[in-house]
PDB file of C-alpha atoms in Angstrom:
ATOM      1  CA  MET E 193       5.104  16.711  -6.168  1.00  0.00           C
ATOM      2  CA  LYS E 194       3.170  19.446  -7.912  1.00  0.00           C
ATOM      3  CA  VAL E 195      -0.410  18.518  -8.756  1.00  0.00           C
ATOM      4  CA  ILE E 196      -2.425  20.579 -11.204  1.00  0.00           C
ATOM      5  CA  PHE E 197      -6.076  19.813 -10.502  1.00  0.00           C
ATOM      6  CA  ILE E 198      -8.533  20.547 -13.298  1.00  0.00           C
ATOM      7  CA  ARG E 199     -12.258  20.093 -12.999  1.00  0.00           C
ATOM      8  CA  HIS E 200     -13.792  18.603 -16.137  1.00  0.00           C
ATOM      9  CA  GLY E 201     -15.624  20.812 -18.635  1.00  0.00           C
ATOM     10  CA  GLU E 202     -19.332  21.613 -18.432  1.00  0.00           C
ATOM     11  CA  PRO E 203     -21.390  18.383 -18.723  1.00  0.00           C
ATOM     12  CA  ASP E 204     -24.538  17.866 -20.795  1.00  0.00           C
ATOM     13  CA  TYR E 205     -27.137  15.689 -19.045  1.00  0.00           C
ATOM     14  CA  ILE E 206     -29.800  16.015 -21.753  1.00  0.00           C
ATOM     15  CA  LEU E 207     -29.197  12.568 -23.288  1.00  0.00           C
ATOM     16  CA  CYS E 208     -29.005  10.924 -19.858  1.00  0.00           C
ATOM     17  CA  ASN E 209     -32.308  12.541 -18.888  1.00  0.00           C
ATOM     18  CA  GLU E 210     -33.977  11.588 -22.183  1.00  0.00           C
ATOM     19  CA  ARG E 211     -32.893   7.976 -21.786  1.00  0.00           C
ATOM     20  CA  GLY E 212     -33.956   7.818 -18.144  1.00  0.00           C
ATOM     21  CA  PHE E 213     -30.491   6.894 -16.885  1.00  0.00           C
ATOM     22  CA  ILE E 214     -30.363   6.514 -13.123  1.00  0.00           C
ATOM     23  CA  GLY E 215     -27.620   6.423 -10.523  1.00  0.00           C
ATOM     24  CA  HIS E 216     -24.210   5.767 -11.987  1.00  0.00           C
ATOM     25  CA  GLY E 217     -25.670   5.872 -15.527  1.00  0.00           C
ATOM     26  CA  ARG E 218     -25.878   9.646 -15.210  1.00  0.00           C
ATOM     27  CA  ASP E 219     -22.080   9.714 -15.169  1.00  0.00           C
ATOM     28  CA  LEU E 220     -22.117   8.837 -18.882  1.00  0.00           C
ATOM     29  CA  ALA E 221     -22.954  12.466 -19.699  1.00  0.00           C
ATOM     30  CA  PRO E 222     -20.576  14.006 -22.274  1.00  0.00           C
ATOM     31  CA  LEU E 223     -19.474  17.632 -22.397  1.00  0.00           C
ATOM     32  CA  THR E 224     -21.578  20.434 -23.784  1.00  0.00           C
ATOM     33  CA  THR E 225     -20.224  22.419 -26.731  1.00  0.00           C
ATOM     34  CA  SER E 226     -19.061  24.984 -24.165  1.00  0.00           C
ATOM     35  CA  GLY E 227     -17.444  22.196 -22.129  1.00  0.00           C
ATOM     36  CA  VAL E 228     -15.465  21.054 -25.175  1.00  0.00           C
ATOM     37  CA  GLN E 229     -14.295  24.635 -25.763  1.00  0.00           C
ATOM     38  CA  GLN E 230     -13.335  24.954 -22.089  1.00  0.00           C
ATOM     39  CA  ALA E 231     -11.121  21.868 -22.440  1.00  0.00           C
ATOM     40  CA  GLU E 232      -9.594  23.213 -25.654  1.00  0.00           C
ATOM     41  CA  ASP E 233      -8.865  26.531 -23.958  1.00  0.00           C
ATOM     42  CA  VAL E 234      -7.267  25.051 -20.831  1.00  0.00           C
ATOM     43  CA  SER E 235      -5.058  22.792 -22.960  1.00  0.00           C
ATOM     44  CA  ASN E 236      -3.338  25.932 -24.294  1.00  0.00           C
ATOM     45  CA  ILE E 237      -2.035  26.971 -20.866  1.00  0.00           C
ATOM     46  CA  LEU E 238       1.726  26.512 -21.130  1.00  0.00           C
ATOM     47  CA  LYS E 239       2.379  25.341 -17.573  1.00  0.00           C
ATOM     48  CA  LEU E 240       0.315  22.226 -18.273  1.00  0.00           C
ATOM     49  CA  ASN E 241       2.950  21.103 -20.772  1.00  0.00           C
ATOM     50  CA  GLU E 242       5.356  20.559 -17.869  1.00  0.00           C
ATOM     51  CA  CYS E 243       3.139  17.769 -16.493  1.00  0.00           C
ATOM     52  CA  GLU E 244       4.466  14.250 -16.883  1.00  0.00           C
ATOM     53  CA  VAL E 245       1.087  12.499 -16.984  1.00  0.00           C
ATOM     54  CA  ILE E 246      -2.641  13.288 -16.931  1.00  0.00           C
ATOM     55  CA  VAL E 247      -4.424  11.239 -14.288  1.00  0.00           C
ATOM     56  CA  SER E 248      -8.164  11.122 -14.943  1.00  0.00           C
ATOM     57  CA  SER E 249     -11.405  10.176 -13.278  1.00  0.00           C
ATOM     58  CA  PRO E 250     -13.193   7.423 -15.215  1.00  0.00           C
ATOM     59  CA  TYR E 251     -16.397   9.461 -15.711  1.00  0.00           C
ATOM     60  CA  THR E 252     -17.211  10.467 -19.278  1.00  0.00           C
ATOM     61  CA  ARG E 253     -17.051  14.219 -18.642  1.00  0.00           C
ATOM     62  CA  ALA E 254     -13.563  13.887 -17.144  1.00  0.00           C
ATOM     63  CA  LEU E 255     -12.328  11.435 -19.790  1.00  0.00           C
ATOM     64  CA  GLN E 256     -13.524  13.673 -22.628  1.00  0.00           C
ATOM     65  CA  THR E 257     -11.800  16.666 -21.028  1.00  0.00           C
ATOM     66  CA  THR E 258      -8.637  14.597 -20.522  1.00  0.00           C
ATOM     67  CA  ALA E 259      -8.675  13.340 -24.123  1.00  0.00           C
ATOM     68  CA  ILE E 260      -8.843  16.892 -25.475  1.00  0.00           C
ATOM     69  CA  ILE E 261      -6.001  18.070 -23.237  1.00  0.00           C
ATOM     70  CA  SER E 262      -3.902  15.017 -24.112  1.00  0.00           C
ATOM     71  CA  ARG E 263      -4.474  15.466 -27.840  1.00  0.00           C
ATOM     72  CA  ASN E 264      -3.334  19.085 -27.645  1.00  0.00           C
ATOM     73  CA  THR E 265      -0.384  18.592 -25.282  1.00  0.00           C
ATOM     74  CA  GLY E 266       0.822  15.085 -26.126  1.00  0.00           C
ATOM     75  CA  ILE E 267       0.783  14.113 -22.442  1.00  0.00           C
ATOM     76  CA  LYS E 268      -0.111  10.472 -21.792  1.00  0.00           C
ATOM     77  CA  ILE E 269      -3.231   9.490 -19.849  1.00  0.00           C
ATOM     78  CA  GLU E 270      -3.697   7.249 -16.824  1.00  0.00           C
ATOM     79  CA  ILE E 271      -7.216   6.460 -15.567  1.00  0.00           C
ATOM     80  CA  GLU E 272      -7.814   6.044 -11.851  1.00  0.00           C
ATOM     81  CA  VAL E 273     -11.200   4.709 -10.741  1.00  0.00           C
ATOM     82  CA  ASP E 274     -10.872   6.270  -7.283  1.00  0.00           C
ATOM     83  CA  LEU E 275     -10.810   9.821  -8.687  1.00  0.00           C
ATOM     84  CA  HIS E 276     -14.558   9.647  -9.324  1.00  0.00           C
ATOM     85  CA  GLU E 277     -16.907  12.322  -8.038  1.00  0.00           C
ATOM     86  CA  TRP E 278     -18.587  12.285  -4.636  1.00  0.00           C
ATOM     87  CA  CYS E 279     -21.012   9.386  -4.480  1.00  0.00           C
ATOM     88  CA  PRO E 280     -24.501  10.571  -3.524  1.00  0.00           C
ATOM     89  CA  ASP E 281     -25.812   7.000  -3.177  1.00  0.00           C
ATOM     90  CA  LYS E 282     -23.340   4.204  -2.489  1.00  0.00           C
ATOM     91  CA  THR E 283     -25.946   1.703  -3.775  1.00  0.00           C
ATOM     92  CA  TYR E 284     -25.999   3.560  -7.145  1.00  0.00           C
ATOM     93  CA  LYS E 285     -29.783   3.335  -7.216  1.00  0.00           C
ATOM     94  CA  TYR E 286     -31.037   6.909  -7.040  1.00  0.00           C
ATOM     95  CA  LYS E 287     -33.507   7.438  -9.865  1.00  0.00           C
ATOM     96  CA  THR E 288     -34.253  11.116 -10.304  1.00  0.00           C
ATOM     97  CA  SER E 289     -32.555  14.478 -10.233  1.00  0.00           C
ATOM     98  CA  GLU E 290     -34.869  15.350  -7.356  1.00  0.00           C
ATOM     99  CA  GLU E 291     -33.616  12.398  -5.317  1.00  0.00           C
ATOM    100  CA  LEU E 292     -30.025  13.390  -6.126  1.00  0.00           C
ATOM    101  CA  PHE E 293     -30.814  16.954  -5.009  1.00  0.00           C
ATOM    102  CA  GLU E 294     -32.228  15.661  -1.697  1.00  0.00           C
ATOM    103  CA  LEU E 295     -29.179  13.472  -1.069  1.00  0.00           C
ATOM    104  CA  HIS E 296     -26.880  16.430  -1.789  1.00  0.00           C
ATOM    105  CA  LYS E 297     -28.964  18.690   0.450  1.00  0.00           C
ATOM    106  CA  ASP E 298     -28.652  16.162   3.301  1.00  0.00           C
ATOM    107  CA  PHE E 299     -24.882  15.896   2.667  1.00  0.00           C
ATOM    108  CA  CYS E 300     -24.623  19.701   2.906  1.00  0.00           C
ATOM    109  CA  ASN E 301     -26.831  19.922   5.993  1.00  0.00           C
ATOM    110  CA  CYS E 302     -24.603  17.330   7.685  1.00  0.00           C
ATOM    111  CA  LYS E 303     -21.448  19.058   6.363  1.00  0.00           C
ATOM    112  CA  GLY E 304     -20.291  15.793   4.829  1.00  0.00           C
ATOM    113  CA  VAL E 305     -20.288  13.791   8.080  1.00  0.00           C
ATOM    114  CA  TYR E 306     -22.925  11.300   9.244  1.00  0.00           C
ATOM    115  CA  PRO E 307     -24.665  12.420  12.441  1.00  0.00           C
ATOM    116  CA  LYS E 308     -23.464  10.427  15.456  1.00  0.00           C
ATOM    117  CA  GLY E 309     -24.990   6.947  15.437  1.00  0.00           C
ATOM    118  CA  GLU E 310     -26.610   7.377  11.987  1.00  0.00           C
ATOM    119  CA  GLN E 311     -25.848   6.120   8.500  1.00  0.00           C
ATOM    120  CA  ARG E 312     -26.702   7.705   5.138  1.00  0.00           C
ATOM    121  CA  LYS E 313     -26.589   6.589   1.508  1.00  0.00           C
ATOM    122  CA  TRP E 314     -24.000   9.199   0.542  1.00  0.00           C
ATOM    123  CA  GLU E 315     -20.229   9.108   0.723  1.00  0.00           C
ATOM    124  CA  THR E 316     -18.683  11.142   3.542  1.00  0.00           C
ATOM    125  CA  ILE E 317     -15.878  13.648   3.093  1.00  0.00           C
ATOM    126  CA  ASP E 318     -13.514  11.274   4.915  1.00  0.00           C
ATOM    127  CA  GLU E 319     -14.420   8.492   2.470  1.00  0.00           C
ATOM    128  CA  ILE E 320     -13.606  10.793  -0.461  1.00  0.00           C
ATOM    129  CA  ILE E 321     -10.230  11.646   1.056  1.00  0.00           C
ATOM    130  CA  ASP E 322      -9.497   8.023   1.953  1.00  0.00           C
ATOM    131  CA  ARG E 323      -9.925   6.868  -1.658  1.00  0.00           C
ATOM    132  CA  VAL E 324      -8.113   9.773  -3.361  1.00  0.00           C
ATOM    133  CA  ILE E 325      -4.982  10.033  -1.177  1.00  0.00           C
ATOM    134  CA  PRO E 326      -3.678   6.558  -2.168  1.00  0.00           C
ATOM    135  CA  VAL E 327      -3.998   7.528  -5.843  1.00  0.00           C
ATOM    136  CA  LEU E 328      -1.832  10.630  -5.368  1.00  0.00           C
ATOM    137  CA  ASP E 329       0.580   8.755  -3.102  1.00  0.00           C
ATOM    138  CA  LYS E 330       1.092   6.190  -5.877  1.00  0.00           C
ATOM    139  CA  TYR E 331       2.336   8.863  -8.310  1.00  0.00           C
ATOM    140  CA  LEU E 332       4.427  10.519  -5.611  1.00  0.00           C
ATOM    141  CA  GLU E 333       6.060   7.173  -4.761  1.00  0.00           C
ATOM    142  CA  GLN E 334       6.736   6.519  -8.453  1.00  0.00           C
ATOM    143  CA  GLY E 335       8.852   9.687  -8.502  1.00  0.00           C
ATOM    144  CA  PHE E 336       6.682  12.010 -10.560  1.00  0.00           C
ATOM    145  CA  ASN E 337       7.483  15.705 -10.119  1.00  0.00           C
ATOM    146  CA  LYS E 338       4.394  17.244 -11.704  1.00  0.00           C
ATOM    147  CA  ILE E 339       1.097  15.626 -12.650  1.00  0.00           C
ATOM    148  CA  MET E 340      -2.254  16.860 -13.894  1.00  0.00           C
ATOM    149  CA  VAL E 341      -5.398  15.430 -12.294  1.00  0.00           C
ATOM    150  CA  VAL E 342      -8.694  15.821 -14.161  1.00  0.00           C
ATOM    151  CA  ALA E 343     -11.430  15.170 -11.651  1.00  0.00           C
ATOM    152  CA  HIS E 344     -14.488  16.712 -10.023  1.00  0.00           C
ATOM    153  CA  GLY E 345     -15.368  19.580  -7.723  1.00  0.00           C
ATOM    154  CA  GLY E 346     -16.076  17.284  -4.770  1.00  0.00           C
ATOM    155  CA  VAL E 347     -12.562  15.851  -5.017  1.00  0.00           C
ATOM    156  CA  ILE E 348     -10.695  19.070  -5.808  1.00  0.00           C
ATOM    157  CA  ARG E 349     -12.289  20.989  -2.895  1.00  0.00           C
ATOM    158  CA  ARG E 350     -10.554  18.647  -0.464  1.00  0.00           C
ATOM    159  CA  PHE E 351      -7.139  19.782  -1.728  1.00  0.00           C
ATOM    160  CA  ILE E 352      -7.494  23.483  -2.432  1.00  0.00           C
ATOM    161  CA  GLY E 353      -9.967  24.596   0.235  1.00  0.00           C
ATOM    162  CA  GLN E 354     -12.192  26.537  -2.120  1.00  0.00           C
ATOM    163  CA  ALA E 355     -15.961  25.953  -2.433  1.00  0.00           C
ATOM    164  CA  ASN E 356     -16.522  27.097  -6.010  1.00  0.00           C
ATOM    165  CA  ILE E 357     -14.431  24.993  -8.394  1.00  0.00           C
ATOM    166  CA  MET E 358     -14.659  26.373 -11.924  1.00  0.00           C
ATOM    167  CA  TYR E 359     -14.813  24.158 -15.000  1.00  0.00           C
ATOM    168  CA  CYS E 360     -11.437  23.625 -16.713  1.00  0.00           C
ATOM    169  CA  THR E 361      -9.529  25.942 -14.405  1.00  0.00           C
ATOM    170  CA  PRO E 362      -6.105  24.775 -13.157  1.00  0.00           C
ATOM    171  CA  TYR E 363      -5.542  24.699  -9.396  1.00  0.00           C
ATOM    172  CA  GLU E 364      -1.986  23.913  -8.310  1.00  0.00           C
ATOM    173  CA  VAL E 365      -0.956  22.346  -4.999  1.00  0.00           C
ATOM    174  CA  ASN E 366       2.302  21.034  -3.606  1.00  0.00           C
ATOM    175  CA  TYR E 367       1.384  17.494  -2.648  1.00  0.00           C
ATOM    176  CA  TYR E 368       3.456  15.479  -0.164  1.00  0.00           C
ATOM    177  CA  LYS E 369       3.098  12.332   1.921  1.00  0.00           C
ATOM    178  CA  GLY E 370       0.785  13.152   4.823  1.00  0.00           C
ATOM    179  CA  TYR E 371      -0.906  16.024   2.954  1.00  0.00           C
ATOM    180  CA  HIS E 372      -3.693  17.474   5.090  1.00  0.00           C
ATOM    181  CA  CYS E 373      -6.961  17.669   3.167  1.00  0.00           C
ATOM    182  CA  ILE E 374      -9.721  20.142   3.864  1.00  0.00           C
ATOM    183  CA  ASP E 375     -12.982  18.951   5.403  1.00  0.00           C
ATOM    184  CA  TRP E 376     -16.145  21.006   5.000  1.00  0.00           C
ATOM    185  CA  ILE E 377     -16.005  24.279   3.070  1.00  0.00           C
ATOM    186  CA  ASP E 378     -18.860  26.811   3.207  1.00  0.00           C
TER     187      ASP E 378
END
């Protein structure tokens, strides 16, 4: 099955910051004006019209991107909770951008794997892969030939092996049962 991965458009965290949203509340951030234009632009790429369904992360930035693409292509939307971004704090209680930065820094220093005998708040790379693979397998098993997945950099990296995932840029992979995902990418 062909999978066209698209990272959501550029998010705008201003309202989330002004309202003091913490943890998972920060995932309510909509797109910036540029992010909306990015989604409009990517929806005009003809090869996307061959997709049978758009499968989206439930986060606002991904849903808004998906809605724009769907409106312009007529492709129906499915929402999959397990396509969410990397979880920096599995308790969803981090409070500040600084704390988020520290959690991400620790994740990077550990290359996405807990040190032997230790636990962390953040989601490991293996946990990301273990929640996303069943989502893709579901569409493969249902007989889809080509799907679009609107998700996040932390998810898409595992499938394309590239560190810098650009906003609203299509990345195509041939997905199959037993697909080998990529671990750490420098």
